[in-house]
Amino acid sequence: MSSSVKEVMSEILVEMAEKLESDRYYDDIKIGLTIDGSEHGSAVMKEALRLIQNKAMFKIVLIGTKVDWAGNFEYYETKCDADNHQKMEELLSNGTIQGCVTLHYNFPIGVSTVGRVIVPSTGKEMYIATTTGTTSSNRIEAMVKNTVNGVIAAKTCGIKEPTVGILNIDGANSVERVLKELKTNGYDLTFSKSQRADGTITMRGNDLLMGTPDVMVCDSLTGNLLMKIFSAYQTGGNYEAVGYGYGPGIGDSEIQNVCIISRASGAPVIANALQYAYELAKGHLKDVTKKEYTQAKKAQLLELCDELSQKQKNPISEEQVSIPKKEIVTKEISGIDVLDLDDALIVLWKENIYAESGMGCTGPIILVNEKNIEKAKTLLVKKYL
């Protein structure tokens, strides 16, 4: 028997002995945890391990400065906090670990994180796309790509057809138009409907609390705020006690399975973040990412995003147009994104239709005289809807 065969058999026997001794079965997956940097001290890491280790189907690898409670965990000691990410990246690259939970990690431009929360209304889990990082410098393009990132996270964790909703913030209508074009072009998206009476794809605050969609799309700054509120609303703010953390960095590039927690994250969130990282590793995050972005590109994702950039560079609003004679405006036209309101007014003014912009119950609106409502709708639908 060759030495290599003996080594393999030896490893198998050792693994079987460990499983029999512990009366536990572990997947062949290891998840790292950097243990330094928490505002709550290293004790919160120790408590998180206590919460997760009795139910985890994976092994945990610790990375960080010396502590006296590491016990039987595989442990890579570093000299200082600054060395943790270097060691983490090394262990991810050589396959020692298949994912890692860490604090304040700097992802490259084009990558953003997908958080996972537990909504207070029903206890349902919902993905927030996204919560940190910069997918694009163009806010609308970023939210479009954030949608793909959110779908990737949800599918990797076992939701076969995740529903998507767009938070009712600046740019929501523009994002909706692009996503519908992607769907028309063949990218598989399932849109959610608001629980409010109008039942639109645009989600309200009520939908946040109810977890209406599986994936809630927003910009990273808004998503970061939402994560903090969802995680700490029960504790007064300084201890994040609910949810799975700010999530994995995802983007159209080769990226490792790195999940982010906050310096304010408490033990329950850290434990859940480890579970999130495990589910992503088990679900093959890299493969799902490649598949989804390949399909999105076939549906002209890049071309649609390029159009957004060109529009930003050459706005209609640079045109000099005279405002028609003022009229009484009583009819509303909704569905125009707040970022397009000024341009929408110019579209109508060019046709000698007096119009004003405003804010209605469901978002931005254009106001026109009753006699002009049908023509105005036709012009704006042709341009924006």
Short mmCIF file of C-alpha atoms in Angstrom, two decimals:
data_model
loop_
_atom_site.label_atom_id
_atom_site.label_comp_id
_atom_site.label_asym_id
_atom_site.label_seq_id
_atom_site.Cartn_x
_atom_site.Cartn_y
_atom_site.Cartn_z
CA MET A 1 0.00 0.00 0.00
CA SER A 2 1.47 3.36 -1.02
CA SER A 3 2.22 6.05 1.58
CA SER A 4 -0.28 8.45 -0.03
CA VAL A 5 -3.11 5.89 0.28
CA LYS A 6 -2.13 5.24 3.90
CA GLU A 7 -2.27 8.99 4.62
CA VAL A 8 -5.74 9.32 3.11
CA MET A 9 -7.03 6.30 5.03
CA SER A 10 -5.49 7.68 8.20
CA GLU A 11 -7.24 11.02 7.75
CA ILE A 12 -10.56 9.25 7.14
CA LEU A 13 -10.19 7.12 10.25
CA VAL A 14 -9.26 10.13 12.39
CA GLU A 15 -12.28 12.03 11.08
CA MET A 16 -14.58 9.07 11.79
CA ALA A 17 -13.15 8.76 15.30
CA GLU A 18 -13.74 12.46 15.98
CA LYS A 19 -17.36 12.19 14.83
CA LEU A 20 -17.99 9.10 16.94
CA GLU A 21 -16.33 10.67 19.97
CA SER A 22 -18.30 13.91 19.70
CA ASP A 23 -21.54 12.21 18.61
CA ARG A 24 -21.78 14.99 16.03
CA TYR A 25 -21.63 15.13 12.25
CA TYR A 26 -19.80 18.03 10.61
CA ASP A 27 -19.87 19.03 6.97
CA ASP A 28 -16.48 19.37 5.35
CA ILE A 29 -16.71 23.14 5.81
CA LYS A 30 -14.78 25.44 8.11
CA ILE A 31 -15.81 29.03 8.84
CA GLY A 32 -13.36 31.55 10.24
CA LEU A 33 -14.05 34.24 12.83
CA THR A 34 -11.76 37.20 13.51
CA ILE A 35 -12.12 37.87 17.21
CA ASP A 36 -10.71 41.39 17.63
CA GLY A 37 -12.29 44.82 17.28
CA SER A 38 -15.69 44.51 18.94
CA GLU A 39 -16.93 47.40 21.08
CA HIS A 40 -18.12 44.73 23.51
CA GLY A 41 -14.69 43.15 23.91
CA SER A 42 -13.59 39.59 23.15
CA ALA A 43 -16.12 38.21 25.64
CA VAL A 44 -18.87 38.73 23.07
CA MET A 45 -16.99 36.44 20.68
CA LYS A 46 -16.71 33.77 23.36
CA GLU A 47 -20.45 34.00 24.00
CA ALA A 48 -21.22 33.80 20.26
CA LEU A 49 -19.21 30.57 20.05
CA ARG A 50 -21.12 29.14 22.98
CA LEU A 51 -24.40 29.94 21.21
CA ILE A 52 -23.45 28.39 17.89
CA GLN A 53 -21.13 25.46 18.60
CA ASN A 54 -23.74 23.06 19.98
CA LYS A 55 -25.90 23.32 16.85
CA ALA A 56 -23.39 24.13 14.12
CA MET A 57 -22.86 21.56 11.37
CA PHE A 58 -19.48 23.10 10.59
CA LYS A 59 -16.20 23.73 12.38
CA ILE A 60 -15.10 27.21 13.45
CA VAL A 61 -11.58 28.55 13.05
CA LEU A 62 -10.49 31.51 15.20
CA ILE A 63 -8.19 34.27 13.94
CA GLY A 64 -6.84 36.97 16.22
CA THR A 65 -4.66 38.07 19.09
CA LYS A 66 -4.06 35.78 22.04
CA VAL A 67 -6.99 34.90 24.28
CA ASP A 68 -7.27 32.37 27.10
CA TRP A 69 -10.63 30.92 26.08
CA ALA A 70 -9.82 29.46 22.64
CA GLY A 71 -10.16 25.95 24.06
CA ASN A 72 -10.17 23.22 21.41
CA PHE A 73 -10.92 25.52 18.50
CA GLU A 74 -8.46 25.62 15.63
CA TYR A 75 -6.77 28.95 16.30
CA TYR A 76 -4.45 31.18 14.26
CA GLU A 77 -2.86 33.70 16.59
CA THR A 78 -1.88 37.10 15.21
CA LYS A 79 0.31 39.78 16.73
CA CYS A 80 -2.20 42.60 16.30
CA ASP A 81 -5.67 43.38 14.99
CA ALA A 82 -4.21 44.69 11.72
CA ASP A 83 -2.86 41.22 10.86
CA ASN A 84 -6.25 39.51 11.09
CA HIS A 85 -7.45 40.22 7.56
CA GLN A 86 -4.12 39.21 6.04
CA LYS A 87 -4.33 35.86 7.82
CA MET A 88 -8.02 35.53 6.92
CA GLU A 89 -7.30 36.11 3.22
CA GLU A 90 -4.46 33.57 3.35
CA LEU A 91 -6.69 30.90 4.91
CA LEU A 92 -9.46 31.57 2.39
CA SER A 93 -7.05 31.40 -0.55
CA ASN A 94 -5.44 28.11 0.48
CA GLY A 95 -8.78 26.50 1.28
CA THR A 96 -8.26 26.08 5.03
CA ILE A 97 -11.56 27.92 5.56
CA GLN A 98 -14.50 28.28 3.16
CA GLY A 99 -15.84 31.50 4.62
CA CYS A 100 -15.13 34.02 7.35
CA VAL A 101 -16.97 36.46 9.60
CA THR A 102 -15.10 39.67 10.31
CA LEU A 103 -15.43 43.39 11.12
CA HIS A 104 -15.00 46.50 8.95
CA TYR A 105 -13.49 44.85 5.86
CA ASN A 106 -12.77 46.97 2.78
CA PHE A 107 -14.26 45.43 -0.36
CA PRO A 108 -13.23 46.70 -3.82
CA ILE A 109 -15.52 48.98 -5.83
CA GLY A 110 -18.16 46.85 -7.52
CA VAL A 111 -18.76 44.68 -4.45
CA SER A 112 -21.41 45.24 -1.78
CA THR A 113 -22.81 43.21 1.09
CA VAL A 114 -26.25 41.64 1.43
CA GLY A 115 -27.60 41.75 4.97
CA ARG A 116 -30.13 39.38 6.47
CA VAL A 117 -32.64 40.51 9.07
CA ILE A 118 -35.56 39.13 11.05
CA VAL A 119 -38.61 41.36 10.68
CA PRO A 120 -40.58 42.19 13.83
CA SER A 121 -44.06 41.65 12.38
CA THR A 122 -43.83 37.97 11.49
CA GLY A 123 -40.33 36.79 12.42
CA LYS A 124 -39.66 36.19 8.73
CA GLU A 125 -36.13 36.51 7.37
CA MET A 126 -35.49 39.17 4.71
CA TYR A 127 -32.38 40.05 2.72
CA ILE A 128 -31.35 43.72 2.52
CA ALA A 129 -29.54 44.45 -0.75
CA THR A 130 -27.23 46.04 0.06
CA THR A 131 -25.75 47.19 3.39
CA THR A 132 -22.09 48.17 2.92
CA GLY A 133 -19.75 48.69 -0.02
CA THR A 134 -20.13 50.48 -3.36
CA THR A 135 -21.53 48.53 -6.28
CA SER A 136 -21.34 51.56 -8.58
CA SER A 137 -20.81 55.32 -8.35
CA ASN A 138 -24.11 55.70 -10.26
CA ARG A 139 -26.80 55.26 -7.62
CA ILE A 140 -29.42 53.77 -9.95
CA GLU A 141 -26.94 51.36 -11.50
CA ALA A 142 -25.82 50.38 -8.01
CA MET A 143 -29.37 49.52 -6.97
CA VAL A 144 -29.92 47.48 -10.13
CA LYS A 145 -26.78 45.44 -9.43
CA ASN A 146 -27.71 45.29 -5.75
CA THR A 147 -30.83 43.44 -6.89
CA VAL A 148 -28.71 40.78 -8.57
CA ASN A 149 -26.54 40.55 -5.45
CA GLY A 150 -29.59 40.10 -3.23
CA VAL A 151 -30.98 37.36 -5.47
CA ILE A 152 -27.59 35.62 -5.37
CA ALA A 153 -27.51 35.62 -1.56
CA ALA A 154 -31.08 34.36 -1.26
CA LYS A 155 -30.64 31.60 -3.87
CA THR A 156 -27.35 30.47 -2.36
CA CYS A 157 -29.09 30.07 1.00
CA GLY A 158 -31.84 27.92 -0.48
CA ILE A 159 -34.63 30.21 -1.72
CA LYS A 160 -35.19 28.96 -5.26
CA GLU A 161 -37.32 31.87 -6.51
CA PRO A 162 -36.73 34.85 -4.21
CA THR A 163 -39.23 37.69 -4.53
CA VAL A 164 -37.83 41.19 -5.07
CA GLY A 165 -39.16 44.53 -3.89
CA ILE A 166 -37.68 48.02 -4.27
CA LEU A 167 -37.72 50.30 -1.24
CA ASN A 168 -39.60 53.56 -1.90
CA ILE A 169 -36.55 55.85 -1.97
CA ASP A 170 -35.05 58.21 -4.54
CA GLY A 171 -34.43 56.27 -7.73
CA ALA A 172 -36.94 53.48 -7.09
CA ASN A 173 -38.96 54.10 -10.26
CA SER A 174 -35.85 54.18 -12.44
CA VAL A 175 -34.63 50.94 -10.89
CA GLU A 176 -38.03 49.36 -11.50
CA ARG A 177 -37.90 50.26 -15.20
CA VAL A 178 -34.47 48.72 -15.64
CA LEU A 179 -35.37 45.56 -13.72
CA LYS A 180 -38.50 45.08 -15.81
CA GLU A 181 -36.39 45.43 -18.96
CA LEU A 182 -33.98 42.83 -17.59
CA LYS A 183 -36.89 40.49 -16.96
CA THR A 184 -38.29 41.11 -20.45
CA ASN A 185 -34.85 40.35 -21.85
CA GLY A 186 -34.80 36.97 -20.13
CA TYR A 187 -33.34 37.45 -16.65
CA ASP A 188 -35.41 35.48 -14.17
CA LEU A 189 -36.85 37.90 -11.59
CA THR A 190 -39.94 37.45 -9.42
CA PHE A 191 -41.39 40.75 -8.26
CA SER A 192 -43.13 41.11 -4.93
CA LYS A 193 -46.25 43.23 -4.33
CA SER A 194 -46.61 45.76 -1.54
CA GLN A 195 -49.00 44.84 1.25
CA ARG A 196 -50.50 48.31 0.87
CA ALA A 197 -53.66 48.71 -1.22
CA ASP A 198 -51.90 49.69 -4.47
CA GLY A 199 -49.87 46.45 -4.51
CA THR A 200 -46.91 47.88 -6.42
CA ILE A 201 -43.34 46.58 -6.64
CA THR A 202 -42.35 49.71 -4.67
CA MET A 203 -42.15 48.77 -1.01
CA ARG A 204 -43.22 51.06 1.87
CA GLY A 205 -42.13 51.18 5.48
CA ASN A 206 -44.95 48.76 6.31
CA ASP A 207 -43.42 46.22 3.93
CA LEU A 208 -40.09 46.52 5.73
CA LEU A 209 -41.71 45.60 9.02
CA MET A 210 -43.70 42.75 7.44
CA GLY A 211 -40.86 41.37 5.32
CA THR A 212 -43.04 41.48 2.20
CA PRO A 213 -40.27 40.58 -0.30
CA ASP A 214 -37.51 38.06 0.22
CA VAL A 215 -35.05 40.66 -1.10
CA MET A 216 -35.48 44.36 -0.30
CA VAL A 217 -33.48 46.50 -2.76
CA CYS A 218 -31.99 49.84 -1.71
CA ASP A 219 -28.72 51.76 -1.79
CA SER A 220 -25.96 50.71 0.63
CA LEU A 221 -26.26 53.79 2.85
CA THR A 222 -29.98 53.21 3.39
CA GLY A 223 -29.38 49.49 3.81
CA ASN A 224 -26.73 50.11 6.44
CA LEU A 225 -29.16 52.26 8.41
CA LEU A 226 -31.88 49.61 8.12
CA MET A 227 -29.53 46.91 9.37
CA LYS A 228 -28.69 48.92 12.47
CA ILE A 229 -32.36 49.58 13.21
CA PHE A 230 -33.48 45.99 12.64
CA SER A 231 -30.56 44.65 14.68
CA ALA A 232 -30.72 46.95 17.70
CA TYR A 233 -34.25 48.35 17.99
CA GLN A 234 -34.90 46.19 21.07
CA THR A 235 -31.72 47.10 22.93
CA GLY A 236 -31.47 50.88 22.80
CA GLY A 237 -28.94 50.91 19.98
CA ASN A 238 -25.53 50.00 21.41
CA TYR A 239 -25.93 46.21 21.15
CA GLU A 240 -27.09 44.54 17.93
CA ALA A 241 -29.04 41.51 19.10
CA VAL A 242 -31.20 40.39 16.15
CA GLY A 243 -30.43 39.15 12.63
CA TYR A 244 -27.48 37.73 10.71
CA GLY A 245 -25.25 40.76 10.26
CA TYR A 246 -24.37 42.84 7.21
CA GLY A 247 -23.66 39.83 5.07
CA PRO A 248 -21.29 38.67 2.34
CA GLY A 249 -19.55 40.87 -0.21
CA ILE A 250 -21.01 40.03 -3.63
CA GLY A 251 -20.27 41.44 -7.07
CA ASP A 252 -19.38 40.69 -10.66
CA SER A 253 -15.88 39.55 -9.76
CA GLU A 254 -14.05 36.72 -8.06
CA ILE A 255 -14.59 37.38 -4.37
CA GLN A 256 -14.19 35.20 -1.30
CA ASN A 257 -16.98 34.36 1.13
CA VAL A 258 -16.42 37.18 3.66
CA CYS A 259 -19.35 38.19 5.87
CA ILE A 260 -19.41 41.46 7.79
CA ILE A 261 -20.51 42.19 11.33
CA SER A 262 -20.45 45.52 13.13
CA ARG A 263 -18.37 46.57 16.11
CA ALA A 264 -21.74 46.87 17.86
CA SER A 265 -22.84 43.34 16.91
CA GLY A 266 -23.80 41.20 19.90
CA ALA A 267 -23.32 37.49 20.45
CA PRO A 268 -26.62 36.37 18.80
CA VAL A 269 -25.82 38.31 15.61
CA ILE A 270 -22.24 36.99 15.48
CA ALA A 271 -23.49 33.43 15.94
CA ASN A 272 -26.06 33.91 13.17
CA ALA A 273 -23.42 35.48 10.91
CA LEU A 274 -21.33 32.32 11.26
CA GLN A 275 -24.38 30.28 10.25
CA TYR A 276 -24.99 32.64 7.29
CA ALA A 277 -21.39 32.21 6.11
CA TYR A 278 -21.75 28.42 6.40
CA GLU A 279 -24.96 28.39 4.32
CA LEU A 280 -23.22 30.49 1.66
CA ALA A 281 -20.28 28.10 1.56
CA LYS A 282 -22.53 25.04 1.45
CA GLY A 283 -24.63 26.63 -1.31
CA HIS A 284 -21.53 27.46 -3.40
CA LEU A 285 -21.70 31.27 -3.40
CA LYS A 286 -19.06 31.68 -6.10
CA ASP A 287 -20.86 29.37 -8.52
CA VAL A 288 -24.24 31.01 -7.97
CA THR A 289 -22.67 34.46 -8.41
CA LYS A 290 -21.10 33.48 -11.71
CA LYS A 291 -24.34 31.93 -12.96
CA GLU A 292 -26.57 34.88 -12.02
CA TYR A 293 -24.28 37.55 -13.45
CA THR A 294 -23.86 35.53 -16.65
CA GLN A 295 -27.64 35.39 -17.05
CA ALA A 296 -28.05 39.07 -16.17
CA LYS A 297 -25.44 40.05 -18.76
CA LYS A 298 -27.23 37.98 -21.40
CA ALA A 299 -30.29 40.09 -20.54
CA GLN A 300 -28.23 43.22 -21.32
CA LEU A 301 -27.40 44.26 -17.75
CA LEU A 302 -24.25 46.09 -18.82
CA GLU A 303 -25.93 47.86 -21.75
CA LEU A 304 -28.80 49.06 -19.55
CA CYS A 305 -26.38 50.30 -16.92
CA ASP A 306 -24.39 52.11 -19.60
CA GLU A 307 -27.58 53.89 -20.70
CA LEU A 308 -28.04 55.07 -17.12
CA SER A 309 -24.53 56.51 -17.11
CA GLN A 310 -25.08 58.27 -20.45
CA LYS A 311 -28.33 59.75 -19.20
CA GLN A 312 -26.55 61.08 -16.14
CA LYS A 313 -23.94 62.72 -18.35
CA ASN A 314 -26.46 64.26 -20.81
CA PRO A 315 -29.61 65.30 -18.94
CA ILE A 316 -32.55 66.78 -20.81
CA SER A 317 -32.65 69.50 -18.18
CA GLU A 318 -29.70 71.25 -19.82
CA GLU A 319 -32.09 72.34 -22.60
CA GLN A 320 -33.46 75.89 -22.47
CA VAL A 321 -37.27 75.67 -22.57
CA SER A 322 -39.82 78.41 -21.87
CA ILE A 323 -42.43 77.63 -19.22
CA PRO A 324 -45.98 77.78 -20.65
CA LYS A 325 -48.59 80.11 -19.21
CA LYS A 326 -49.60 79.05 -15.70
CA GLU A 327 -52.81 77.01 -15.35
CA ILE A 328 -54.73 75.42 -12.50
CA VAL A 329 -53.30 71.93 -12.02
CA THR A 330 -55.53 69.32 -10.37
CA LYS A 331 -54.66 65.99 -12.05
CA GLU A 332 -51.79 63.84 -10.84
CA ILE A 333 -49.41 61.59 -12.78
CA SER A 334 -47.39 59.23 -10.58
CA GLY A 335 -44.62 56.77 -11.35
CA ILE A 336 -41.99 59.34 -12.29
CA ASP A 337 -38.80 58.96 -10.31
CA VAL A 338 -37.83 61.94 -8.19
CA LEU A 339 -34.53 62.10 -10.08
CA ASP A 340 -36.47 62.55 -13.35
CA LEU A 341 -39.00 65.15 -12.20
CA ASP A 342 -37.22 68.19 -13.62
CA ASP A 343 -36.66 66.48 -16.95
CA ALA A 344 -40.29 65.31 -17.04
CA LEU A 345 -41.48 68.90 -16.63
CA ILE A 346 -39.33 69.95 -19.60
CA VAL A 347 -40.81 67.15 -21.73
CA LEU A 348 -44.28 68.59 -21.13
CA TRP A 349 -43.27 72.26 -21.37
CA LYS A 350 -41.76 71.58 -24.80
CA GLU A 351 -45.25 70.51 -25.89
CA ASN A 352 -46.75 73.70 -24.41
CA ILE A 353 -48.32 71.80 -21.49
CA TYR A 354 -48.07 73.65 -18.20
CA ALA A 355 -47.00 71.27 -15.40
CA GLU A 356 -45.71 71.35 -11.87
CA SER A 357 -43.98 68.76 -9.72
CA GLY A 358 -44.99 67.70 -6.25
CA MET A 359 -45.04 64.90 -3.71
CA GLY A 360 -48.14 62.73 -3.39
CA CYS A 361 -49.08 59.98 -0.96
CA THR A 362 -47.22 57.36 -2.97
CA GLY A 363 -44.20 59.44 -3.98
CA PRO A 364 -43.25 62.06 -6.60
CA ILE A 365 -45.99 63.33 -8.95
CA ILE A 366 -46.48 65.59 -11.95
CA LEU A 367 -49.50 67.93 -11.80
CA VAL A 368 -51.30 69.14 -14.93
CA ASN A 369 -54.61 70.71 -15.89
CA GLU A 370 -57.49 68.28 -16.43
CA LYS A 371 -57.70 69.07 -20.15
CA ASN A 372 -54.05 67.99 -20.65
CA ILE A 373 -54.01 64.83 -18.57
CA GLU A 374 -54.28 62.26 -21.38
CA LYS A 375 -51.73 63.90 -23.64
CA ALA A 376 -49.35 64.41 -20.72
CA LYS A 377 -49.65 60.75 -19.71
CA THR A 378 -48.95 59.63 -23.28
CA LEU A 379 -45.80 61.77 -23.48
CA LEU A 380 -44.47 60.68 -20.11
CA VAL A 381 -45.27 57.00 -20.61
CA LYS A 382 -43.39 57.11 -23.90
CA LYS A 383 -40.40 58.74 -22.21
CA TYR A 384 -40.23 57.09 -18.80
CA LEU A 385 -42.65 54.22 -18.23
#
